[in-house]
PDB file of C-alpha atoms in Angstrom:
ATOM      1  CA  UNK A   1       1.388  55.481 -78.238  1.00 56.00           C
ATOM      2  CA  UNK A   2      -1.151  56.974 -76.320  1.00 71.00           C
ATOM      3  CA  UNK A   3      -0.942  53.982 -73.914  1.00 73.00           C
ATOM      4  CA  UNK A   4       2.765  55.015 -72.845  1.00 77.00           C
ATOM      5  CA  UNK A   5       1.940  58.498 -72.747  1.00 80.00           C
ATOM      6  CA  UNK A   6      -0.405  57.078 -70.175  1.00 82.00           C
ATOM      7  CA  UNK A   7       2.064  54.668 -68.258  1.00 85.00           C
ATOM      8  CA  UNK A   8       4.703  57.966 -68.319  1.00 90.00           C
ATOM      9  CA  UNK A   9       2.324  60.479 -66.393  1.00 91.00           C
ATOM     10  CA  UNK A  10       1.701  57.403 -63.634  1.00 87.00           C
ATOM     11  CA  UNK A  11       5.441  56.679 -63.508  1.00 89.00           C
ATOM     12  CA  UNK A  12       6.844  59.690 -63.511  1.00 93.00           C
ATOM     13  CA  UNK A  13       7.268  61.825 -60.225  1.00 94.00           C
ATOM     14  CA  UNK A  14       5.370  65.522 -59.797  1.00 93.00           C
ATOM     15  CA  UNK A  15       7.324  68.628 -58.453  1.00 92.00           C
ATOM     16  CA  UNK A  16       4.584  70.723 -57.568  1.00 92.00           C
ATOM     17  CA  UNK A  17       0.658  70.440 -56.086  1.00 93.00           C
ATOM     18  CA  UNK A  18      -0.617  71.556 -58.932  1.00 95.00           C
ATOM     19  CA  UNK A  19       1.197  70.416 -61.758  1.00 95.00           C
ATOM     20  CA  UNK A  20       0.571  73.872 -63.791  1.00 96.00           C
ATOM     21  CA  UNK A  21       0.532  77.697 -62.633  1.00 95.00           C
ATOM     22  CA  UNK A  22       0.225  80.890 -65.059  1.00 95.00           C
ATOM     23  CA  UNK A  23       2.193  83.922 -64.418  1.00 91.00           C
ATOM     24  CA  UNK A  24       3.241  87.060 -65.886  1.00 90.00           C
ATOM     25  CA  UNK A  25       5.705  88.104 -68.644  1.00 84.00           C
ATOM     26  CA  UNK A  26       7.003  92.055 -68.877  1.00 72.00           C
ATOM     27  CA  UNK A  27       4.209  93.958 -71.050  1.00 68.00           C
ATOM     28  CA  UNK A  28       6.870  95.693 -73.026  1.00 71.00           C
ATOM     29  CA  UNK A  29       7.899  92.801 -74.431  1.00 68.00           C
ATOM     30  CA  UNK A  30       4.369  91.519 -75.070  1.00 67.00           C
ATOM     31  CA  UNK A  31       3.579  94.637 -76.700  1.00 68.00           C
ATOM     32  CA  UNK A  32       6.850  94.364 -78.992  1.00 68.00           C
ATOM     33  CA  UNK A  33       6.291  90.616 -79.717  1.00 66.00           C
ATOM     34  CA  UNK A  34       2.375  91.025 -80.044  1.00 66.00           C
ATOM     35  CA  UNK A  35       3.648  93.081 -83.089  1.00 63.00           C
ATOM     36  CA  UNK A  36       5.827  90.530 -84.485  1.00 61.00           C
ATOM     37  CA  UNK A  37       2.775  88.093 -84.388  1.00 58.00           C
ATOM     38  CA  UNK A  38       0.756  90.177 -85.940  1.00 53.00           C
ATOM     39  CA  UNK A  39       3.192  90.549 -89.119  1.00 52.00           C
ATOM     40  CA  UNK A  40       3.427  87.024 -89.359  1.00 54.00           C
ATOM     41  CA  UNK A  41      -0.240  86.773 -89.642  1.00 51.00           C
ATOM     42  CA  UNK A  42      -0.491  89.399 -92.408  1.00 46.00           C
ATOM     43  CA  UNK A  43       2.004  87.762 -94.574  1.00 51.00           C
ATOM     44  CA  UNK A  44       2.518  84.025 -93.565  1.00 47.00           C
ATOM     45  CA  UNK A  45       1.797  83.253 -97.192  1.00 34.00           C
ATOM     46  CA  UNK A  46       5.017  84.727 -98.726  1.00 31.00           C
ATOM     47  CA  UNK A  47       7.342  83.805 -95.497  1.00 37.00           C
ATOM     48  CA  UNK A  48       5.352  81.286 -93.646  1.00 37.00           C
ATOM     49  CA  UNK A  49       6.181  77.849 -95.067  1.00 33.00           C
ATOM     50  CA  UNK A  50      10.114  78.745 -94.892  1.00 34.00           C
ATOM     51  CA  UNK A  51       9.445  79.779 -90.938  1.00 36.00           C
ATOM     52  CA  UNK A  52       7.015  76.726 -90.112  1.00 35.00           C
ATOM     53  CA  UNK A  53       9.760  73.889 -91.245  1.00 32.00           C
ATOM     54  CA  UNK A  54      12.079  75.957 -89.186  1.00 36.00           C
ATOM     55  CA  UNK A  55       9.892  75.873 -85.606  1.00 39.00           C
ATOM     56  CA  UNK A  56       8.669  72.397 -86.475  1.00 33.00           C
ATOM     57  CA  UNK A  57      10.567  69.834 -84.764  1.00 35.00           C
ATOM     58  CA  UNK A  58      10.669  66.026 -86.337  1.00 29.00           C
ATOM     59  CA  UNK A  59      10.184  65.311 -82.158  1.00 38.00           C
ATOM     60  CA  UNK A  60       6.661  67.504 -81.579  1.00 41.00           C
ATOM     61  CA  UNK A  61       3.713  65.510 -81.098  1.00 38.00           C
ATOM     62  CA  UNK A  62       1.370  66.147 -83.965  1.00 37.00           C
ATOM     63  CA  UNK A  63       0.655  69.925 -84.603  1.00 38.00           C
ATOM     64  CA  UNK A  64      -1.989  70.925 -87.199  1.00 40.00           C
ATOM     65  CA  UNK A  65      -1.843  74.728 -88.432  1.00 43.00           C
ATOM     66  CA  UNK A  66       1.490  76.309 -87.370  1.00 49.00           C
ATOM     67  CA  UNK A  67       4.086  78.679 -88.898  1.00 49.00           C
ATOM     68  CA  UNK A  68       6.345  80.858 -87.915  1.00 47.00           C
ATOM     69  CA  UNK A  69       7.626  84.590 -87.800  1.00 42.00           C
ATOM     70  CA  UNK A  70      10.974  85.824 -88.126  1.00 40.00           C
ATOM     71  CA  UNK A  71      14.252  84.862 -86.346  1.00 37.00           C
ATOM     72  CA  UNK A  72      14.351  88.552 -84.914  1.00 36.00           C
ATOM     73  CA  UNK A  73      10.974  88.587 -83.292  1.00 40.00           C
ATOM     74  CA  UNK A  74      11.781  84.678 -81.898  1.00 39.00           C
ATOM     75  CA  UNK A  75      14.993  85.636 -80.255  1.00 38.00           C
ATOM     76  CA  UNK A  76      13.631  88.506 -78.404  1.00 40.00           C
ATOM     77  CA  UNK A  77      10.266  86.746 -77.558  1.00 40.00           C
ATOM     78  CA  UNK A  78      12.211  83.626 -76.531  1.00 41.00           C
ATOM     79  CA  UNK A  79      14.865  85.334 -74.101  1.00 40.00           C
ATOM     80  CA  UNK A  80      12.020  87.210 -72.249  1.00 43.00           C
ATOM     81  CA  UNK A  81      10.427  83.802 -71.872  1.00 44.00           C
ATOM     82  CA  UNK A  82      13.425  81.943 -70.432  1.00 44.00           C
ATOM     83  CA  UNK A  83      14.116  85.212 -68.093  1.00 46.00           C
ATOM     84  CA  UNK A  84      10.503  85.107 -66.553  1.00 46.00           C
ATOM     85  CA  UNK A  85      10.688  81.028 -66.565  1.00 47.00           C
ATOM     86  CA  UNK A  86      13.530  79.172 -65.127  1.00 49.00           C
ATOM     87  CA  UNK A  87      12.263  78.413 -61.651  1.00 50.00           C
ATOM     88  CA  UNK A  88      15.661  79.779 -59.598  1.00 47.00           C
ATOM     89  CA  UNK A  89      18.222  77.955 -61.690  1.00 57.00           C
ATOM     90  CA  UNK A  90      16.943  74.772 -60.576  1.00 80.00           C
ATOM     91  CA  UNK A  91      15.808  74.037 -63.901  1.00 84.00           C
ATOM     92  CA  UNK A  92      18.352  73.935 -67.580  1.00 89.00           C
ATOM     93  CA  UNK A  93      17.166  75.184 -70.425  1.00 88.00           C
ATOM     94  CA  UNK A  94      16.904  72.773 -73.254  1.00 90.00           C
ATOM     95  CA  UNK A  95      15.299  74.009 -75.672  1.00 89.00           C
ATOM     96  CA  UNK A  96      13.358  77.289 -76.934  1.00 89.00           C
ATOM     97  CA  UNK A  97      11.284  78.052 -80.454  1.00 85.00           C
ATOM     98  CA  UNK A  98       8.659  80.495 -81.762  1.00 79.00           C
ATOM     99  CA  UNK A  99       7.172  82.338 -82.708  1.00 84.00           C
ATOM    100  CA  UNK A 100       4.867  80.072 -83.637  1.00 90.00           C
ATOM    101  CA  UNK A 101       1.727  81.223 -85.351  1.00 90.00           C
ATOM    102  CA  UNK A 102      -1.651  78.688 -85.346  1.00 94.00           C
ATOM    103  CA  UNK A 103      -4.011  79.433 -88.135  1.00 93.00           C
ATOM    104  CA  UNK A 104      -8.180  78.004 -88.492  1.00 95.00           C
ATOM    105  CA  UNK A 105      -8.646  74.970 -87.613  1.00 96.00           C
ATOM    106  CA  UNK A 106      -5.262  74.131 -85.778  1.00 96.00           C
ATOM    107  CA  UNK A 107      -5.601  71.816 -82.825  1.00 96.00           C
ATOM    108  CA  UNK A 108      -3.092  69.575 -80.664  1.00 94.00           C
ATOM    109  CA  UNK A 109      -2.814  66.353 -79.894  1.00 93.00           C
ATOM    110  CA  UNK A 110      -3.369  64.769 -75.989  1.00 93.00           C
ATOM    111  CA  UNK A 111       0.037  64.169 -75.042  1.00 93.00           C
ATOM    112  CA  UNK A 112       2.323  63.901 -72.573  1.00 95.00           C
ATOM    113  CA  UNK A 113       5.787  65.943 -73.781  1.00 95.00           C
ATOM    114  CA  UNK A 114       9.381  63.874 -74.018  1.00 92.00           C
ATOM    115  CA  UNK A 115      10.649  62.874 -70.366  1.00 93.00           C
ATOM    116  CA  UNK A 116      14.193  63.259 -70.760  1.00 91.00           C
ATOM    117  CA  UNK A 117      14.433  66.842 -71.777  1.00 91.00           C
ATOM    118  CA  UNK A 118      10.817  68.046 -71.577  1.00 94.00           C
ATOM    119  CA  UNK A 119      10.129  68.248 -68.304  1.00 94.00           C
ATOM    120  CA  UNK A 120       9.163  71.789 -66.964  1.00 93.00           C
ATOM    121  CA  UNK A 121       7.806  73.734 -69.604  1.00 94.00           C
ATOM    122  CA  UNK A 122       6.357  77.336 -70.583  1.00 93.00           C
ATOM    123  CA  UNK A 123       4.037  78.452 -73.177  1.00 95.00           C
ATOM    124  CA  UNK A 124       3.969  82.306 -73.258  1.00 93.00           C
ATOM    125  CA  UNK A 125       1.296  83.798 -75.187  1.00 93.00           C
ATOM    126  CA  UNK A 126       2.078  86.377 -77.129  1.00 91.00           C
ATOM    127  CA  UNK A 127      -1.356  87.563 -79.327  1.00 91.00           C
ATOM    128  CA  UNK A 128      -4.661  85.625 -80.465  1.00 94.00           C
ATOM    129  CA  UNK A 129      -7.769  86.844 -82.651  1.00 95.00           C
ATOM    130  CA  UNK A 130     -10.694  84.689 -82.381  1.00 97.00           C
ATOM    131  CA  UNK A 131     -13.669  85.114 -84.532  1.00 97.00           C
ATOM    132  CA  UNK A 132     -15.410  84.757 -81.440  1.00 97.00           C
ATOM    133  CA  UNK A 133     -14.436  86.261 -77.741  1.00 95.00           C
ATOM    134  CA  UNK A 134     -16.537  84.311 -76.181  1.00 96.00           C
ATOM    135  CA  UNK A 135     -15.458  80.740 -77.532  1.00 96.00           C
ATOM    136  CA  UNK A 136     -11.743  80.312 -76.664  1.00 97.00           C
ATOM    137  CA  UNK A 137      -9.038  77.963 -78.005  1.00 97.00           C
ATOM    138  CA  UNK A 138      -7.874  77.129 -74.075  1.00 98.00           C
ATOM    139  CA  UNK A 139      -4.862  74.454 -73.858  1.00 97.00           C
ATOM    140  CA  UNK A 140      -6.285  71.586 -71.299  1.00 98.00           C
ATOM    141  CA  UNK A 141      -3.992  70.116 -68.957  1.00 97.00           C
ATOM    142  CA  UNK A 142      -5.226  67.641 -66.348  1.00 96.00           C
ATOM    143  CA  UNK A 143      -3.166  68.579 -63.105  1.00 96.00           C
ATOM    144  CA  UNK A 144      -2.234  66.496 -60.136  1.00 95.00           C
ATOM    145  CA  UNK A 145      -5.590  66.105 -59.223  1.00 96.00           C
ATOM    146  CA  UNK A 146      -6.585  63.892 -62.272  1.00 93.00           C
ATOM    147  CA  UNK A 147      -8.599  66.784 -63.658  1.00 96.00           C
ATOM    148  CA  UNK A 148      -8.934  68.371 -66.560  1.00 96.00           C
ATOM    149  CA  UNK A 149      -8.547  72.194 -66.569  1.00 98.00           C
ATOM    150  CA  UNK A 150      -8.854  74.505 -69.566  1.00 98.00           C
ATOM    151  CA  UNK A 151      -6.284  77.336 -69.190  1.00 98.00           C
ATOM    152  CA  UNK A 152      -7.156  80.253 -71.523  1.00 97.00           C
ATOM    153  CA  UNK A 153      -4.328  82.791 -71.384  1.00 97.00           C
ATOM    154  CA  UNK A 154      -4.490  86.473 -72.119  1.00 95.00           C
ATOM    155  CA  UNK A 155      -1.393  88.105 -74.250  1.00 93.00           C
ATOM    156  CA  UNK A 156       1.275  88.636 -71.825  1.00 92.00           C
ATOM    157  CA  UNK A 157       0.858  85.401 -69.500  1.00 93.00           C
ATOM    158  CA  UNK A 158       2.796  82.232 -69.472  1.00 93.00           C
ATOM    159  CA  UNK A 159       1.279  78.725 -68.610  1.00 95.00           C
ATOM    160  CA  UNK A 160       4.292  76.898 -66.340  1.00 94.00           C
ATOM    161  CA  UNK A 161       3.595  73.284 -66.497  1.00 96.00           C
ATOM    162  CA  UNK A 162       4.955  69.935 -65.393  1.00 96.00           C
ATOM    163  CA  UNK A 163       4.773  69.236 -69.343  1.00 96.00           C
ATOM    164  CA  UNK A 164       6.144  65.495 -68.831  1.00 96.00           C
ATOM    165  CA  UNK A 165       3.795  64.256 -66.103  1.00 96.00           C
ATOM    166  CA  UNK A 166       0.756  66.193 -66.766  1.00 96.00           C
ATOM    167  CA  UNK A 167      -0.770  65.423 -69.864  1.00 95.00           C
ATOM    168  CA  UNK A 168      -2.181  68.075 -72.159  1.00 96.00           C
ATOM    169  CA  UNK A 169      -3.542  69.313 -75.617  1.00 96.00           C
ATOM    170  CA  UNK A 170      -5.744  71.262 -77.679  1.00 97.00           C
ATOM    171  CA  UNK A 171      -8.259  69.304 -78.961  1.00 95.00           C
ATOM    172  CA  UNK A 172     -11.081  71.961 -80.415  1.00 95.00           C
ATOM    173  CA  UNK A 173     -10.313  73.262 -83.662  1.00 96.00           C
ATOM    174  CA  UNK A 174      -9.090  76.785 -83.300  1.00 97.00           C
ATOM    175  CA  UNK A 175     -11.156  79.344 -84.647  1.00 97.00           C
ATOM    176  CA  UNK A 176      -9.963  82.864 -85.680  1.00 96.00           C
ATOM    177  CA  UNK A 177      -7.069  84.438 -87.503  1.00 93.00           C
ATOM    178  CA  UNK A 178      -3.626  83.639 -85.569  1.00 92.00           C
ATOM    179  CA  UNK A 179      -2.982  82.336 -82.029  1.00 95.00           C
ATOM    180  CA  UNK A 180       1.095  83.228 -81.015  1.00 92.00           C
ATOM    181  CA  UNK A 181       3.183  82.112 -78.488  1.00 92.00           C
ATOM    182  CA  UNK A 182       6.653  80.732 -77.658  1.00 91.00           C
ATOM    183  CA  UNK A 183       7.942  77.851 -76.032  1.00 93.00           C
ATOM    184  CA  UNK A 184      10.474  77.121 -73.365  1.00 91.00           C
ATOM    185  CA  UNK A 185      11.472  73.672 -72.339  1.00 93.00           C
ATOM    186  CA  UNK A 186      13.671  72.708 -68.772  1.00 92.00           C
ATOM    187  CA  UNK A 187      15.005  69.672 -67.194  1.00 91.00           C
ATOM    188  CA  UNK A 188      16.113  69.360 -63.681  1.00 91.00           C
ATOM    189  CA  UNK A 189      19.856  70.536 -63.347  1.00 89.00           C
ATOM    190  CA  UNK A 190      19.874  67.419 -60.189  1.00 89.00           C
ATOM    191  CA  UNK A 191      20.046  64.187 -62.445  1.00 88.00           C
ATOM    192  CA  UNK A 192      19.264  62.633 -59.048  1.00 90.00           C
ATOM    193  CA  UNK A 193      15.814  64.408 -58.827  1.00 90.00           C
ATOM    194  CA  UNK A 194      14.887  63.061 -62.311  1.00 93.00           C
ATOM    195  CA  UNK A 195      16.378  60.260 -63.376  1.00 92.00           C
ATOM    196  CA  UNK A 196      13.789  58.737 -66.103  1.00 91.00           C
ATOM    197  CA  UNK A 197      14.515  57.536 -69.629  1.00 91.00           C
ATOM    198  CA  UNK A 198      12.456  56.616 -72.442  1.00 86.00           C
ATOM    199  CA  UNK A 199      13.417  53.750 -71.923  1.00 85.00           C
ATOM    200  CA  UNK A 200      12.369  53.568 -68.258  1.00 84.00           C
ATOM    201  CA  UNK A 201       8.992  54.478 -69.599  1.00 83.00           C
ATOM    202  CA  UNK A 202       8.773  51.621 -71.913  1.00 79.00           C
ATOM    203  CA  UNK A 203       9.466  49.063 -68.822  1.00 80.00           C
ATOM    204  CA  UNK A 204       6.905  50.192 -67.291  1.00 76.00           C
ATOM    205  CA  UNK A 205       4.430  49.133 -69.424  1.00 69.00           C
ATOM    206  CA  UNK A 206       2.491  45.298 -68.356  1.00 69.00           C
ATOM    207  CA  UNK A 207       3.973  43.153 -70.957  1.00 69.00           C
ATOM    208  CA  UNK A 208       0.388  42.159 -71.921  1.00 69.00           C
ATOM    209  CA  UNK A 209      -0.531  45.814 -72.159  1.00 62.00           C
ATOM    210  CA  UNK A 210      -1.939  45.713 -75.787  1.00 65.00           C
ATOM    211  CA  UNK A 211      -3.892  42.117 -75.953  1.00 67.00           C
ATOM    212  CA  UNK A 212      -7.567  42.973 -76.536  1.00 57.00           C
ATOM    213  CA  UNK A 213      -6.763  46.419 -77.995  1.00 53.00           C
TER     214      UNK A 213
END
């Protein structure tokens, strides 16, 4: 798997220098949604394992740690987050979800997101309380220039990122009480401009790809 994760980010075409940029979000809302995030991390035991199975999706990559707060808090959160991140309606929305809550010890996966739908994609951080200031839980993306960057964002920011081409992850465990954000996911509106398929993907691999693995 982690082999045509590979193959996808070299096959795949870039949009930007970079690959990733933060920007960011109205503070009203942040303040509103920080609030919302907070709740959740008071009382995810009585709501949180209803919420989590709703954010979860069966087509994440693997996700240790998250749940979710209410449908109230998500819609808000989530129509900020589309506002601030479709790049000039060059972009479609596909798909939105949050707020999702990370407890200790969640980490993510190194990954590469789904090529047909997951393309452009925003992470906008709503609240986090570490045990620790100092020691982060950054998401690490390696950009166009085949390095690794560690992106720690502060409530109110939103990581843009080229979320098919550029791999990324959190790999530490995190440490503190809750880590919020939202999600927004794009694909180009011009088919033309991306025209990849899973199944383009898989092609792409050398047919002798896995012999000495």
């Amino acid at each position: 798997d982690n082999f045509v994760q590979y193959t996808q980010s070299r096959t795949v075409r870039n949009f930007t220098e970079r690959g990733f940029d933060v920007v960011e979000v109205d503070g009203e809302l942040t303040a509103s949604a920080a609030g919302s995030a907070a709740g959740a991390a008071l009382d995810g035991a009585a709501r949180g394992a209803e919420a989590a199975a709703g954010d979860l999706r069966a087509d994440d990559p693997e996700v240790r740690g998250p749940r979710g707060a209410g449908p109230a808090a998500r819609g808000e959160a989530v129509a900020g987050g589309l506002d601030a991140a479709e790049p000039a309606g060059r972009a479609l929305p596909v798909t939105a979800y949050g707020m999702r809550v990370y407890e200790r010890g969640a980490s993510l996966a190194w990954h590469t997101d789904r090529v047909d739908t997951h393309v452009i994609s925003g992470i906008y951080h709503v609240s986090h309380e570490y045990d620790d200031p100092s020691r982060p839980w950054p998401i690490e993306i390696e950009g166009h220039d085949g390095e690794r960057h560690a992106v720690d964002l502060a409530p109110g920011q939103m990581l843009l990122y080229e979320s098919a081409k550029c791999p990324h992850g959190r790999p530490k465990e995190f440490q503190g009480d809750h880590y919020a954000s939202v999600f927004v996911h794009f694909r180009p509106r011009d088919k033309d401009a991306w025209p990849y398929t899973q199944h383009d993907v898989w092609l792409a691999l050398p047919p002798d790809w896995d012999r000495g693995v």
